[in-house]
Short mmCIF file of N, CA and C in Angstrom, two decimals:
data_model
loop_
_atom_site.label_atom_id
_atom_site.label_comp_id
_atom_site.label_asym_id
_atom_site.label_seq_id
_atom_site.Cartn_x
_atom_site.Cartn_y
_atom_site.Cartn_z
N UNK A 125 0.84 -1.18 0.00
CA UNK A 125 0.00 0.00 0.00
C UNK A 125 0.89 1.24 0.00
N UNK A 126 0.03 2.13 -0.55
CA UNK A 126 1.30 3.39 -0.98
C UNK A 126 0.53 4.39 -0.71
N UNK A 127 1.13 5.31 0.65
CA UNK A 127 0.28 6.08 1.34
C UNK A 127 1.07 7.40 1.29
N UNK A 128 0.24 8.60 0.29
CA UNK A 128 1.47 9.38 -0.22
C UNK A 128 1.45 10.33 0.86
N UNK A 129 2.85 10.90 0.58
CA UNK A 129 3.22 11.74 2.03
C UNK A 129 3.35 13.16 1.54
N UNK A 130 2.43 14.04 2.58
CA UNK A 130 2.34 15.58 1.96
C UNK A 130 4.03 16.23 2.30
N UNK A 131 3.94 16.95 1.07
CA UNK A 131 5.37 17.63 1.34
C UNK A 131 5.74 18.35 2.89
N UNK A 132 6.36 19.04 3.02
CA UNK A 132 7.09 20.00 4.32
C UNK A 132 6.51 21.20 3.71
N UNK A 133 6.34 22.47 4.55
CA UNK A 133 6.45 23.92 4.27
C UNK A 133 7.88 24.18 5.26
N UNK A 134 8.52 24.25 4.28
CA UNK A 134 10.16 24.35 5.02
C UNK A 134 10.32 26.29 5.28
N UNK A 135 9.34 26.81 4.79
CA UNK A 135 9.25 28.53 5.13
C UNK A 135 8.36 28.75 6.53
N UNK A 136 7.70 27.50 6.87
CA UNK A 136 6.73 27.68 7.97
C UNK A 136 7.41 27.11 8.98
N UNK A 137 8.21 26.06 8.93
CA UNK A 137 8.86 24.89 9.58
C UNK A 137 10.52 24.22 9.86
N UNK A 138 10.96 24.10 10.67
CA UNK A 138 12.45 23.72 10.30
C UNK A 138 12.28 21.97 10.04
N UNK A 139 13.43 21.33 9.14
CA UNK A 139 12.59 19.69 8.79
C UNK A 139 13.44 19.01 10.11
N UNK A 140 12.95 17.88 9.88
CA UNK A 140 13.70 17.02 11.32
C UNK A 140 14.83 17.01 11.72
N UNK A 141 15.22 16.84 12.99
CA UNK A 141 16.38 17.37 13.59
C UNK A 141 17.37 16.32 12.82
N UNK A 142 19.15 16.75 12.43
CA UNK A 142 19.86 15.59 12.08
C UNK A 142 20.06 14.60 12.68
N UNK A 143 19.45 14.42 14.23
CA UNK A 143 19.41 13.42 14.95
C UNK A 143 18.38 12.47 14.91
N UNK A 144 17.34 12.77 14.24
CA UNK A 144 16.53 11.84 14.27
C UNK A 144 17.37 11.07 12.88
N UNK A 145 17.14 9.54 13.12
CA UNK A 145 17.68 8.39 12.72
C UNK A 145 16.48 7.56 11.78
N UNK A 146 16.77 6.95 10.49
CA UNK A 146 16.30 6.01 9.83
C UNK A 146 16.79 4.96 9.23
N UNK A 147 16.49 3.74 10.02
CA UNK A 147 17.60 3.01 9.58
C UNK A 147 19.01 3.15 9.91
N UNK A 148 18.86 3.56 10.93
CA UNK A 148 20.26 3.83 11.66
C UNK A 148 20.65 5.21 11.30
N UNK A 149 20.20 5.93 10.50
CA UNK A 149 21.31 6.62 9.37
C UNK A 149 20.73 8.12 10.24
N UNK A 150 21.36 9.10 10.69
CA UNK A 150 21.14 10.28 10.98
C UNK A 150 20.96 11.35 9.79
N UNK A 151 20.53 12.23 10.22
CA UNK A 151 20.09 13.11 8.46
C UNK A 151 19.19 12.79 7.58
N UNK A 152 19.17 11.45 7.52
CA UNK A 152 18.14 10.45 6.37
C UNK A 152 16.53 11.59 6.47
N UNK A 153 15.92 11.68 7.54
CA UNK A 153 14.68 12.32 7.60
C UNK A 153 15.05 13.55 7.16
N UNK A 154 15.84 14.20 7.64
CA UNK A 154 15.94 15.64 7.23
C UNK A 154 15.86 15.58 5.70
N UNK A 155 16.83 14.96 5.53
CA UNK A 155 17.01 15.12 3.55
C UNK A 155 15.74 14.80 3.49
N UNK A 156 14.94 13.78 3.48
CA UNK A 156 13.72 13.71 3.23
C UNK A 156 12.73 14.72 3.14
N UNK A 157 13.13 15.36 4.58
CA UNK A 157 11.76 16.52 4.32
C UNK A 157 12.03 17.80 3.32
N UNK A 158 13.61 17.87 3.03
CA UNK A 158 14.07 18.95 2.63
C UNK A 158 14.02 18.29 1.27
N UNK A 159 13.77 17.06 0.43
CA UNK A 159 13.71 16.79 -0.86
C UNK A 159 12.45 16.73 -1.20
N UNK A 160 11.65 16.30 0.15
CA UNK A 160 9.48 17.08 -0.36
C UNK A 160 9.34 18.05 -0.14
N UNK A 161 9.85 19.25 0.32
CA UNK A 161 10.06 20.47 0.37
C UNK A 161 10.26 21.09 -0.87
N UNK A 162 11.78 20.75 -1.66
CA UNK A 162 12.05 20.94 -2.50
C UNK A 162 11.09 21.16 -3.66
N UNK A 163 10.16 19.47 -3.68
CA UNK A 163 9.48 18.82 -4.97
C UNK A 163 8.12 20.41 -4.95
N UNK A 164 7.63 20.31 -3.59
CA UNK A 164 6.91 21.17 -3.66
C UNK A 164 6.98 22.89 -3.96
N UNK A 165 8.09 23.24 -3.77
CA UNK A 165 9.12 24.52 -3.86
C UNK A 165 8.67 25.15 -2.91
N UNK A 166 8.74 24.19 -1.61
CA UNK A 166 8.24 25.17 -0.23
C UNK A 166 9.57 24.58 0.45
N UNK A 167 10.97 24.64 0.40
CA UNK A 167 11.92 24.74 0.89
C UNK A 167 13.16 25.64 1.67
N UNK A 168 12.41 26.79 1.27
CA UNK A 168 12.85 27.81 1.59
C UNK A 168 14.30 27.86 1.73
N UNK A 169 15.04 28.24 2.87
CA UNK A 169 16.67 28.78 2.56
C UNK A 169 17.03 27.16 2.73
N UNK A 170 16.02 26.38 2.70
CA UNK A 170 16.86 24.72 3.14
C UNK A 170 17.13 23.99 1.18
N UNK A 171 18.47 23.42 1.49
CA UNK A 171 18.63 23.36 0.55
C UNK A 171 18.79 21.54 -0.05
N UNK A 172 18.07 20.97 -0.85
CA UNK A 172 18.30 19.45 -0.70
C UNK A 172 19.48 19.26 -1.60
N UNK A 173 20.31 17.90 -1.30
CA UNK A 173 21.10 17.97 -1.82
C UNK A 173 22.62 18.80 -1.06
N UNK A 174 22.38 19.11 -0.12
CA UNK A 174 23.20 20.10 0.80
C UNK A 174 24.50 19.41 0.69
N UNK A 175 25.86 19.77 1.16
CA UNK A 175 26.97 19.27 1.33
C UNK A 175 26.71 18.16 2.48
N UNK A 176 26.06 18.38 3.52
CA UNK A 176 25.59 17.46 4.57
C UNK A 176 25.08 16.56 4.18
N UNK A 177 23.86 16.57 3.32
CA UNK A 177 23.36 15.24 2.65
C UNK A 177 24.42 15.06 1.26
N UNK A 178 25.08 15.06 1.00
CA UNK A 178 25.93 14.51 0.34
C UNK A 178 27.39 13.57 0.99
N UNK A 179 27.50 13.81 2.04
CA UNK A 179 28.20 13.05 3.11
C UNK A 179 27.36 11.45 3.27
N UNK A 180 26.02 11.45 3.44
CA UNK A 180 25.69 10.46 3.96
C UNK A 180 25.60 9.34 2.12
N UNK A 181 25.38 10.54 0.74
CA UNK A 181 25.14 9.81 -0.60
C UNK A 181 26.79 9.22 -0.70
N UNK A 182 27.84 9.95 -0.39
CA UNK A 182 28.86 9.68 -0.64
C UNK A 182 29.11 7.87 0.25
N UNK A 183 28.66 7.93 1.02
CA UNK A 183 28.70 6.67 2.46
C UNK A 183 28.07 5.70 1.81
N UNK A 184 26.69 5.89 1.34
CA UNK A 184 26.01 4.75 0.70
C UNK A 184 26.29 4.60 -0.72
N UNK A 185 26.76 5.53 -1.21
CA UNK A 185 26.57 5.39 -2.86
C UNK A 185 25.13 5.75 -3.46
N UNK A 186 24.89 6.75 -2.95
CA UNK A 186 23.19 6.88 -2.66
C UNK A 186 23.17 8.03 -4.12
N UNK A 187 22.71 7.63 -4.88
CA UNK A 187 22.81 8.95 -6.16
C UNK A 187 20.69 10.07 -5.70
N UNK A 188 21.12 11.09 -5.43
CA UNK A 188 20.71 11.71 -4.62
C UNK A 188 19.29 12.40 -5.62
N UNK A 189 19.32 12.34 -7.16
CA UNK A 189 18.71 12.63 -8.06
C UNK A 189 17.74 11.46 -8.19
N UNK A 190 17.96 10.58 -8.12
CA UNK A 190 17.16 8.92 -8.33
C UNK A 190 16.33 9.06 -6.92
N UNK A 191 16.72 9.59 -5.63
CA UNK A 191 16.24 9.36 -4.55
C UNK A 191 15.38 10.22 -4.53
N UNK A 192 15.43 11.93 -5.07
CA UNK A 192 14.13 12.98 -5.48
C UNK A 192 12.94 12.13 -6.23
N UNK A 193 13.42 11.44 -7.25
CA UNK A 193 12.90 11.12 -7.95
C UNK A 193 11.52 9.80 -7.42
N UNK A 194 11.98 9.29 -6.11
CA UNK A 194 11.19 7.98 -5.38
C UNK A 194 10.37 8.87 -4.67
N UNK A 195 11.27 10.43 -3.95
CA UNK A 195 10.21 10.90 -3.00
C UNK A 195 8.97 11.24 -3.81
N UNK A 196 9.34 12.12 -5.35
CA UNK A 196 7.96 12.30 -5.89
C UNK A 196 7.03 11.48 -6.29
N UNK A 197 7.37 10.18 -5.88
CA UNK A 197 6.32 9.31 -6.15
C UNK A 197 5.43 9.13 -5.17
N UNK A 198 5.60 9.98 -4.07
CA UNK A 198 4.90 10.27 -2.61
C UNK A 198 5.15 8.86 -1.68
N UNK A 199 6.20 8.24 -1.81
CA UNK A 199 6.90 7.01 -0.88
C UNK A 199 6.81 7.77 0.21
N UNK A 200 6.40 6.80 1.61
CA UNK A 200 6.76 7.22 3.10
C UNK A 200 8.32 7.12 3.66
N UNK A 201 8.19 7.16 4.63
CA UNK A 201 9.78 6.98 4.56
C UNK A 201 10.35 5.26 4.70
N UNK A 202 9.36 4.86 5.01
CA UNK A 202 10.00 3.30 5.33
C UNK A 202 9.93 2.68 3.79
N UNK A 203 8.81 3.35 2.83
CA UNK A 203 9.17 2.96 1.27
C UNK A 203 10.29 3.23 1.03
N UNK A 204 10.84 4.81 1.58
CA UNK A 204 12.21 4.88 0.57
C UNK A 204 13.43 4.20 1.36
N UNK A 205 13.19 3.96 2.13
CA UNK A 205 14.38 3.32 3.41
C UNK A 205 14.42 2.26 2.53
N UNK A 206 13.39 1.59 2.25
CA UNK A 206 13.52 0.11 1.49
C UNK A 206 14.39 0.26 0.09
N UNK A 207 13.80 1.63 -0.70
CA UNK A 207 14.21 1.44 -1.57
C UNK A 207 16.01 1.93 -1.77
N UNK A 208 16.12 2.69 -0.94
CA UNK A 208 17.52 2.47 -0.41
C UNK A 208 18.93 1.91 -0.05
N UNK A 209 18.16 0.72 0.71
CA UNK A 209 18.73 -0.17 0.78
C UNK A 209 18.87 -1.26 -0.75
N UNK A 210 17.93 -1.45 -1.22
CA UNK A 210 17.84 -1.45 -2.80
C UNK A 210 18.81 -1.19 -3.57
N UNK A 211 18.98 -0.05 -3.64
CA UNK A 211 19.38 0.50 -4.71
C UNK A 211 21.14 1.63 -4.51
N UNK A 212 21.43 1.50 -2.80
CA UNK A 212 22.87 2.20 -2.19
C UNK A 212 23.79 1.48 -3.32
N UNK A 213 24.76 1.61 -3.65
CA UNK A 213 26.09 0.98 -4.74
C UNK A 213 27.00 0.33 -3.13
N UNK A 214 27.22 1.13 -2.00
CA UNK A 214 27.70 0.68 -1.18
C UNK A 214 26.73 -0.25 -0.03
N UNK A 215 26.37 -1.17 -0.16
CA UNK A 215 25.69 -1.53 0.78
C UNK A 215 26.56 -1.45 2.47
N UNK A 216 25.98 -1.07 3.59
CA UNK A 216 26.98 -1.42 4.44
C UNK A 216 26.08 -1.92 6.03
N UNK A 217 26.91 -2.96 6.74
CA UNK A 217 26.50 -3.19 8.21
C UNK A 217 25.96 -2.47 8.85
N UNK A 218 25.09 -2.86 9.59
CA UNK A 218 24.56 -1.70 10.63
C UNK A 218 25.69 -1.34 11.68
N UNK A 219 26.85 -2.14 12.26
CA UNK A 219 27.77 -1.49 12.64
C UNK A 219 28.37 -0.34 12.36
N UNK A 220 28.67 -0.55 10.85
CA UNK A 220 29.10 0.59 10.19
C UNK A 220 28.75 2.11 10.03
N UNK A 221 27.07 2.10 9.56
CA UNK A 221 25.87 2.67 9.85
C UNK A 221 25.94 3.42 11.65
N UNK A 222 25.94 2.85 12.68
CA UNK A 222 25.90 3.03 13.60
C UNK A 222 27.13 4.24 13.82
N UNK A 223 28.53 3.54 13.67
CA UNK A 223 29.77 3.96 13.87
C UNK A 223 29.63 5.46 12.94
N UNK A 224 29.21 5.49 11.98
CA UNK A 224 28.77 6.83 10.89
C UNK A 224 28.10 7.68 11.60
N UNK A 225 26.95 7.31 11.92
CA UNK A 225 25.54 8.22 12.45
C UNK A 225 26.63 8.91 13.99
N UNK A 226 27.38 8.37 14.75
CA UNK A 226 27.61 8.47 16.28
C UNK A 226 28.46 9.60 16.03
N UNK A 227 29.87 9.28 14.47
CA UNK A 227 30.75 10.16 14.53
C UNK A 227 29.97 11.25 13.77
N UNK A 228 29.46 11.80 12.78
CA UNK A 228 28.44 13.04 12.75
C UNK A 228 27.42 13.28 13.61
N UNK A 229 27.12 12.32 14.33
CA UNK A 229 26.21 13.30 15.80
C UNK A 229 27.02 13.76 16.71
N UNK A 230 28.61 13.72 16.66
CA UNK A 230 29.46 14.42 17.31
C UNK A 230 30.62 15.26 16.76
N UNK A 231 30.57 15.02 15.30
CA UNK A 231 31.72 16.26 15.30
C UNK A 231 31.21 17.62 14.96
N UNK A 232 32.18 18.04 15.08
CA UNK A 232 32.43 19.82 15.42
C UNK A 232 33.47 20.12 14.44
N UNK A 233 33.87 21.22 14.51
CA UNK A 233 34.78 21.77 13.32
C UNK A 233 36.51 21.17 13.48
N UNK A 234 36.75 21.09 12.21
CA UNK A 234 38.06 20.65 12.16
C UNK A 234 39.01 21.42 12.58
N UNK A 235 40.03 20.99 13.16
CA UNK A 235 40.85 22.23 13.98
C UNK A 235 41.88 23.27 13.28
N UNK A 236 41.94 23.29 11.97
CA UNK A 236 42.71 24.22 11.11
C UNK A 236 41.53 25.61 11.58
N UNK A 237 42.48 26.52 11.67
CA UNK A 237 42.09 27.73 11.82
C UNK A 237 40.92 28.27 10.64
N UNK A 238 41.15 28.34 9.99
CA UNK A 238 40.13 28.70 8.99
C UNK A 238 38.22 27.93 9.03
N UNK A 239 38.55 26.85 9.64
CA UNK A 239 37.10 26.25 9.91
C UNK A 239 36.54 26.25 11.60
N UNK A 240 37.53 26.52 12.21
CA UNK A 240 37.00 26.84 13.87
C UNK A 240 36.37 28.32 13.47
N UNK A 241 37.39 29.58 12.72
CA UNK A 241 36.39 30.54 11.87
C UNK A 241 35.04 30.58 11.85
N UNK A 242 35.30 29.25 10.43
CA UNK A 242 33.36 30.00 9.61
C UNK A 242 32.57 29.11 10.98
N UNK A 243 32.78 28.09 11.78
CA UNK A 243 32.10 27.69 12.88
C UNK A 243 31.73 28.71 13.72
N UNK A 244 32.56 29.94 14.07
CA UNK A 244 32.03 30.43 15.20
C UNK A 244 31.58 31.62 14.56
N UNK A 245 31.72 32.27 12.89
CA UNK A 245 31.31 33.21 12.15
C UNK A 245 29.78 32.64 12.38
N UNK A 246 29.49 31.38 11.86
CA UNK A 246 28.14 30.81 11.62
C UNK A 246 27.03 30.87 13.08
N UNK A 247 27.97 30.49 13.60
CA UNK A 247 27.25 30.29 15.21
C UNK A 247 27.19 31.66 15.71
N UNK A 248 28.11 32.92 15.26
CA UNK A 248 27.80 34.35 15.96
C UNK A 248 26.86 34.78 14.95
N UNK A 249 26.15 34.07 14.41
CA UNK A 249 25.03 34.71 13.64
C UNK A 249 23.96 34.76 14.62
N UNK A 250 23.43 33.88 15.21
CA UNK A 250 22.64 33.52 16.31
C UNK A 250 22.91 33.82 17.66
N UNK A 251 24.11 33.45 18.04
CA UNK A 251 24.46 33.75 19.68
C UNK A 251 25.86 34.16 19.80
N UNK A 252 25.99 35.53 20.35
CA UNK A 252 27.67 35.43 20.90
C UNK A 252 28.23 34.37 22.22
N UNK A 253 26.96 34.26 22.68
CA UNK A 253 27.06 33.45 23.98
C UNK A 253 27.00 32.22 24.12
N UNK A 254 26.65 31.61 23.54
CA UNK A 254 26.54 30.03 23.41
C UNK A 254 27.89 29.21 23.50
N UNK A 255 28.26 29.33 24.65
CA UNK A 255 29.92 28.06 24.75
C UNK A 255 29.39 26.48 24.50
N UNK A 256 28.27 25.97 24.27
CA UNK A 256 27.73 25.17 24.70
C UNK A 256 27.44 24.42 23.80
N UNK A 257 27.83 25.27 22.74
CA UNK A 257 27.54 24.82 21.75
C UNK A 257 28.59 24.37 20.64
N UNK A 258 29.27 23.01 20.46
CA UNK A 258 29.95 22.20 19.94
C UNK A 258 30.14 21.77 18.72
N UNK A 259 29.02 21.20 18.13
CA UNK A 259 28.99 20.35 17.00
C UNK A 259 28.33 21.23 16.05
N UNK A 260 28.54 20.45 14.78
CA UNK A 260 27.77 21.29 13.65
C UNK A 260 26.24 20.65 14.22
N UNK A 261 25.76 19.84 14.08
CA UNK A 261 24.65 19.61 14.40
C UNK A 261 23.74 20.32 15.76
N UNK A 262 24.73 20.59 16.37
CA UNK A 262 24.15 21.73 17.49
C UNK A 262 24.15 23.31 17.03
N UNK A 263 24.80 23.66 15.83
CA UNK A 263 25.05 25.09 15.25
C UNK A 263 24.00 25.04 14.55
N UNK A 264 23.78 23.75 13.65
CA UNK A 264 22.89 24.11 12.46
C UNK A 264 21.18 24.13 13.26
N UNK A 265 21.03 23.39 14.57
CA UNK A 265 19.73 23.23 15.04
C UNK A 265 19.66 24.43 15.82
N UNK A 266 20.21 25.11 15.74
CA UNK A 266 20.18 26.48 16.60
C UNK A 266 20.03 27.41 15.60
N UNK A 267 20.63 27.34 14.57
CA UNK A 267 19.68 28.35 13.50
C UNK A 267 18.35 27.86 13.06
N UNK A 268 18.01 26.01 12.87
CA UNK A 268 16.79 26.16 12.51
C UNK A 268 15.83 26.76 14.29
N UNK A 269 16.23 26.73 14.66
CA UNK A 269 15.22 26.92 15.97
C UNK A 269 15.44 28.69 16.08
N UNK A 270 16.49 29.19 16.07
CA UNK A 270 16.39 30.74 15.45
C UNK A 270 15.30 31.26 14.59
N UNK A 271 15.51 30.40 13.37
CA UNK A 271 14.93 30.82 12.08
C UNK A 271 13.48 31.25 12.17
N UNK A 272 13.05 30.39 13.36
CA UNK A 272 11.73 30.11 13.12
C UNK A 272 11.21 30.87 14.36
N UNK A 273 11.83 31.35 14.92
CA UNK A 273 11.60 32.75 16.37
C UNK A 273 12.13 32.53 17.26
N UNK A 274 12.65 31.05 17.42
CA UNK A 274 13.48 30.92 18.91
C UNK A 274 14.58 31.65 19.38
N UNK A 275 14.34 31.83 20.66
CA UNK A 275 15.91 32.90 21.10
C UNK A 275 17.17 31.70 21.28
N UNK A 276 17.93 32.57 20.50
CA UNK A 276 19.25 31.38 20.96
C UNK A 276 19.96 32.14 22.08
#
């Protein structure tokens, strides 16, 4: 059964946090909402296809144009998870998967000077004050929670 899934208003909404997990895989939902976002052209400054979701296409072998192409067929997410697994060039362990998702739910900027920079350029967009704040995944959920009226 094929139960189609309404796009995102990504101008009304920030899409799922990079922590929420599918299939092990962190980001997986986000790209999702940000590629029915897209289909619909209610994506606003979110962009599918991002350098971030290209980290996780690069991991699977995931060609990221073929995968737009399943969401517009209004697949849920456990359709495209399936078809995913399907169709990755890299298939890999859920160890692997696991070990992936843990080290991007924790890194932070690389320590060459030039990227501790645009990290704390990016993050003083929102807060001068925030020490607390570590990882890209904690920078980037602090602008979507900005974006959308939250005080950082």
């Amino acid at each position: 059964m094929n139960i189609t899934v309404p796009h995102m208003d990504l101008t009304k909404q920030a899409p799922r946090s990079f922590r929420v997990r599918l299939g092990g895989f962190v980001t997986l939902p986000r790209i999702l909402d940000k590629g029915r976002a897209a289909l619909a052209g209610k994506n606003g400054e979110y962009n599918y296809n991002s350098p971030t979701d290209k980290r996780l296409a690069q991991f699977i072998g995931l060609d990221m144009d073929q995968l737009l192409q399943e969401l517009a067929k209004g697949k849920g997410d456990d359709e495209i998870l399936e078809w995913i697994q399907a169709n990755a060039r890299i298939p890999r362990a859920p160890w692997e998967i696991a070990s992936w998702s843990q080290y991007f739910e924790t890194r932070g900027p690389d320590s060459d000077g030039e990227t501790l920079q645009a990290f704390a350029d990016y993050l003083g967009q929102h807060s001068k004050t925030r020490e607390d704040v570590k990882t890209w995944f904690e920078a980037i959920e602090l602008d979507d929670y900005a974006s959308f009226g939250g005080k950082a």
